[in-house]
mmCIF file of C-alpha atoms in Angstrom:
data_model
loop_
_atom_site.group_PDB
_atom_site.id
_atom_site.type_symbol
_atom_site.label_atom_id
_atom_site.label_comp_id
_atom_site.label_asym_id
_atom_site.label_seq_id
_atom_site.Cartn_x
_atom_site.Cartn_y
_atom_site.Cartn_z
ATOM 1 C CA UNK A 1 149.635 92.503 112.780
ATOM 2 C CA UNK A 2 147.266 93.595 109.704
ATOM 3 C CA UNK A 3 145.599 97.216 110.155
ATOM 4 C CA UNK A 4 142.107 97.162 109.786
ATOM 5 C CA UNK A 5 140.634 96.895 106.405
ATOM 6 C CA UNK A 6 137.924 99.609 106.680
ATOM 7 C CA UNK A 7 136.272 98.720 102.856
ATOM 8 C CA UNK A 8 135.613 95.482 104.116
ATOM 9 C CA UNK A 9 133.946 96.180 107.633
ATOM 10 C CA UNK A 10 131.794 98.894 105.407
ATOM 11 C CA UNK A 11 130.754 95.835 103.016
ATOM 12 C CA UNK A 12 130.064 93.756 106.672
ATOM 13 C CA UNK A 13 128.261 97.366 107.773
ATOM 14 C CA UNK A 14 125.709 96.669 104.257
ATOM 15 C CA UNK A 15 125.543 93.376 104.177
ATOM 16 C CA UNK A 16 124.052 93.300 107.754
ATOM 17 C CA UNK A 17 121.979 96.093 106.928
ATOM 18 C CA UNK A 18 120.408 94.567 104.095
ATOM 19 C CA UNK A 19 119.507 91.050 106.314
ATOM 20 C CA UNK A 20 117.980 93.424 108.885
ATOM 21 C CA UNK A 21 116.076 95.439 106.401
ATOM 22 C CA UNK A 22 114.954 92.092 104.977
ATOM 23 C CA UNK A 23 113.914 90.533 107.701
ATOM 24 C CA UNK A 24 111.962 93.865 109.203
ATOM 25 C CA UNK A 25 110.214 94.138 105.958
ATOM 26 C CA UNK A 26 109.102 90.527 106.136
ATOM 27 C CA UNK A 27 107.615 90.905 109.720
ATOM 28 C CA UNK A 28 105.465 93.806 108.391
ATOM 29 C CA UNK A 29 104.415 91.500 105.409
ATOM 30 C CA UNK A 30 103.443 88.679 107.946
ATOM 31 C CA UNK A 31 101.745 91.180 110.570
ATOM 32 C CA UNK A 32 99.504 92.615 107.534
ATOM 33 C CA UNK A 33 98.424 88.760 106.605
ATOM 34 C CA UNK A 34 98.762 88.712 102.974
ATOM 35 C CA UNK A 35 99.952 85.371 102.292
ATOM 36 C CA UNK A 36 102.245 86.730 100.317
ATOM 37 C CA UNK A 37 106.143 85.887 100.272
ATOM 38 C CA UNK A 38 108.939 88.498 99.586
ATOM 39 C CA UNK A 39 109.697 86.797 96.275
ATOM 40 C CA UNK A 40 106.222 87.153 95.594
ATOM 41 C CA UNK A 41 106.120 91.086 96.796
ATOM 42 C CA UNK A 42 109.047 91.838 94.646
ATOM 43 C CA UNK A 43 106.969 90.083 91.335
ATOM 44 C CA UNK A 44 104.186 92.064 91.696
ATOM 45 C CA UNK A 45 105.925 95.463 92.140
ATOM 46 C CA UNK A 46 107.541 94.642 89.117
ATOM 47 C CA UNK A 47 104.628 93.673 87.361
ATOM 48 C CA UNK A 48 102.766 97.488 88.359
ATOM 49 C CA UNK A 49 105.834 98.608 86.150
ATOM 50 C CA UNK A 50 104.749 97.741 83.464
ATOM 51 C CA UNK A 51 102.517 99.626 81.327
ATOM 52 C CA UNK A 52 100.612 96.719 79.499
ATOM 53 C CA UNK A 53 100.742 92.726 80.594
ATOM 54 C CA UNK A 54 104.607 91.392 80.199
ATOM 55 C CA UNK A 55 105.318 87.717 79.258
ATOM 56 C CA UNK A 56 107.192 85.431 81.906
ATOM 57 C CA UNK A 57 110.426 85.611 80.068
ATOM 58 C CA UNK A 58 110.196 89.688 80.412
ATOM 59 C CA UNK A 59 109.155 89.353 84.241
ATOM 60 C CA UNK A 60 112.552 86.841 84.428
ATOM 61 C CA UNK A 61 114.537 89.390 83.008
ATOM 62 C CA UNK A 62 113.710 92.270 84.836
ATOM 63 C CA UNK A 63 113.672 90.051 88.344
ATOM 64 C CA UNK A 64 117.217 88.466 87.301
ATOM 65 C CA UNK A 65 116.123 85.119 87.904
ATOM 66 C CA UNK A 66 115.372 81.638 85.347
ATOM 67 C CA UNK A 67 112.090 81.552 83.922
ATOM 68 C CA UNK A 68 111.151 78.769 86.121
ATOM 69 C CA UNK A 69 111.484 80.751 89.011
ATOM 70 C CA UNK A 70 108.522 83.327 87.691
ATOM 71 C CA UNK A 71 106.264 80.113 86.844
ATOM 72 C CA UNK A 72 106.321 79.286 90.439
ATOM 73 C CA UNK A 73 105.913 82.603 91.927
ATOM 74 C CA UNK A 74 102.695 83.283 89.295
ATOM 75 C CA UNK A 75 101.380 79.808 89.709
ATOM 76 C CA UNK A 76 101.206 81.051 93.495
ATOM 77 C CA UNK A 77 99.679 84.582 93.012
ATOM 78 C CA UNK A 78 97.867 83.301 90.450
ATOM 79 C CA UNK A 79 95.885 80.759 93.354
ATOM 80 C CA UNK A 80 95.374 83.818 95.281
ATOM 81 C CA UNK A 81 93.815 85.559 93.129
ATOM 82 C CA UNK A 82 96.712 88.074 92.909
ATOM 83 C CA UNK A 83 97.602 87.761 89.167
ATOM 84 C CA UNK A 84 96.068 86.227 86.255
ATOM 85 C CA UNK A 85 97.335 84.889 82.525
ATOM 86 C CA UNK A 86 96.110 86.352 80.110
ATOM 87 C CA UNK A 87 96.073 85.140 76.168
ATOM 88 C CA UNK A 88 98.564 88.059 74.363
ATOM 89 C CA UNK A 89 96.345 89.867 71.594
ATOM 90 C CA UNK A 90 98.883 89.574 68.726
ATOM 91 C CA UNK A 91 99.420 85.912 69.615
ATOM 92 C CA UNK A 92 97.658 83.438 71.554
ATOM 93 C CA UNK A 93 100.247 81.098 71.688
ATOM 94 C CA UNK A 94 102.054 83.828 74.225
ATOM 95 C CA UNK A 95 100.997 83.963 77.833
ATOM 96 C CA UNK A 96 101.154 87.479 79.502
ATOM 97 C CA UNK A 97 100.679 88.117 83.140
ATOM 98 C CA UNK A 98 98.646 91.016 84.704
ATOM 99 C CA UNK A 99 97.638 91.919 88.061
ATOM 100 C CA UNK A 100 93.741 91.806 89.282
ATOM 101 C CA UNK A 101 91.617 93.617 91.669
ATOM 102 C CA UNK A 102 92.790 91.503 94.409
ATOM 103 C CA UNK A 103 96.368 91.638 93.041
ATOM 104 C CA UNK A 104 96.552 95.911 93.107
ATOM 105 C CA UNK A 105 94.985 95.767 96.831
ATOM 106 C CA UNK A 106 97.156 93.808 97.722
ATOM 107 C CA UNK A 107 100.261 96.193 96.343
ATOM 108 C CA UNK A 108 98.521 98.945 97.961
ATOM 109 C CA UNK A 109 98.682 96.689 101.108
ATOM 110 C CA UNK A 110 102.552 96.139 100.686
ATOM 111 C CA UNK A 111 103.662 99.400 99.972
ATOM 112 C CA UNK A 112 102.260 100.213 103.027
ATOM 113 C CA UNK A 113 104.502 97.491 105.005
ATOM 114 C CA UNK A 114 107.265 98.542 103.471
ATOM 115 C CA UNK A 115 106.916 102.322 104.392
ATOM 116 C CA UNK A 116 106.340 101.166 107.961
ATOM 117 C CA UNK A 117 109.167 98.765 107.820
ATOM 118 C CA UNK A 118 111.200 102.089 106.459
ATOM 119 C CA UNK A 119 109.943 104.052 109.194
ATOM 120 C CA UNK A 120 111.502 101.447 112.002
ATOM 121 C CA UNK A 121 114.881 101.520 110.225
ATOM 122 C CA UNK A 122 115.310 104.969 109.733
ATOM 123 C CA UNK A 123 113.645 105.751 113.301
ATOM 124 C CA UNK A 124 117.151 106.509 114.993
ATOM 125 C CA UNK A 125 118.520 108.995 112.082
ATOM 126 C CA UNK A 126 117.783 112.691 112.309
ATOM 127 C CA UNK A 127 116.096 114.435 108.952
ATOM 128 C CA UNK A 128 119.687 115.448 108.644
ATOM 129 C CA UNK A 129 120.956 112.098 109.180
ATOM 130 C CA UNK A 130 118.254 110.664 106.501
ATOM 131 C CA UNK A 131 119.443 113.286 103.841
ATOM 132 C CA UNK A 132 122.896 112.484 103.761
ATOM 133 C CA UNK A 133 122.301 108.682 103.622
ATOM 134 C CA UNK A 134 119.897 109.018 100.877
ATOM 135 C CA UNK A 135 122.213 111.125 98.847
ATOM 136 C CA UNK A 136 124.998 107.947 99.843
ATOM 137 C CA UNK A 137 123.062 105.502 98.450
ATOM 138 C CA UNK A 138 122.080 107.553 95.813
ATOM 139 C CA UNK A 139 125.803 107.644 95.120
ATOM 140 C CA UNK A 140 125.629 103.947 95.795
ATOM 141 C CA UNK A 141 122.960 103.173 93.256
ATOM 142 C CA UNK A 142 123.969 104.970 90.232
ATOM 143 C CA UNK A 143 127.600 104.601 90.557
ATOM 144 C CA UNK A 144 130.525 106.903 89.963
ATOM 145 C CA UNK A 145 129.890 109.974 87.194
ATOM 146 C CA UNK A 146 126.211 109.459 87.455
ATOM 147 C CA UNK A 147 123.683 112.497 87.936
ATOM 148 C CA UNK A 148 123.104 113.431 91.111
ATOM 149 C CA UNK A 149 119.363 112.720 90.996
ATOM 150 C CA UNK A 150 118.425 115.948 93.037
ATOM 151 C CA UNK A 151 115.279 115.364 93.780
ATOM 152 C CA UNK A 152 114.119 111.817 92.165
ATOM 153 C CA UNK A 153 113.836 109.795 95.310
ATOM 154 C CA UNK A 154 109.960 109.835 96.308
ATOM 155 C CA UNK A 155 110.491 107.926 99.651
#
């Protein structure tokens, strides 16, 4: 008989936790209407990053995903009226992507879902509780030797 392997019912323990915070997160996006996907979400927080318009190919690097990928999700915000393309300044022949009126409402909109879907996970944990796992992740996040970030977390 094996003894428990305790590393790998811990990566079980996240990788359940991150389908359940996935799937709350999505039922506050649907219950707040916005037509908007979590693919989509996850585009235009990225896109508020930025301090100017990025190009495609900067939005596919900073998502991680083929270029392709971004084309669809802008061609979809872009019907929406969530994001528009925009000639670049310095060179028409590059296409840069920025958000519109309807586009930072809509943000506004899904930060709020996401604090609410937030709320329902953490619900159970004390303050205490909440502390300790942010410092975990924290941990988590940066990886070993990394500054504690006292402090940087606005949640």
């Amino acid at each position: 008989m094996t003894a428990p392997d305790p590393d790998g019912l811990l990566a079980e323990q996240l990788l359940r936790l991150t389908r359940r915070v996935h799937r709350i997160q999505k039922r506050h996006l649907e219950h707040r209407d916005l037509g908007i996907t979590p693919a989509q979400s996850r585009l235009l927080r990225t896109l508020a990053h930025y301090g100017s318009p990025p190009r495609m190919a900067d939005l596919a690097e900073r998502l991680e995903v083929v270029p392709r990928a971004v084309t669809t999700l802008v061609d979809g915000l872009e019907a929406a009226g969530k994001v528009r393309r925009v000639p670049d300044p310095a060179n028409r022949r590059v296409i840069r992507i920025e958000l519109t009126g309807d586009g930072r409402a809509a943000l506004r909109e899904l930060r709020g879902a996401r604090r609410s879907a937030a709320e329902e996970i953490l619900a159970p944990l004390t303050d205490e509780q909440r502390a300790v796992l942010g410092g975990l992740l924290d941990t988590l996040i940066d990886g070993p030797g990394a500054d504690t970030g006292e402090g940087r977390r606005t949640a």
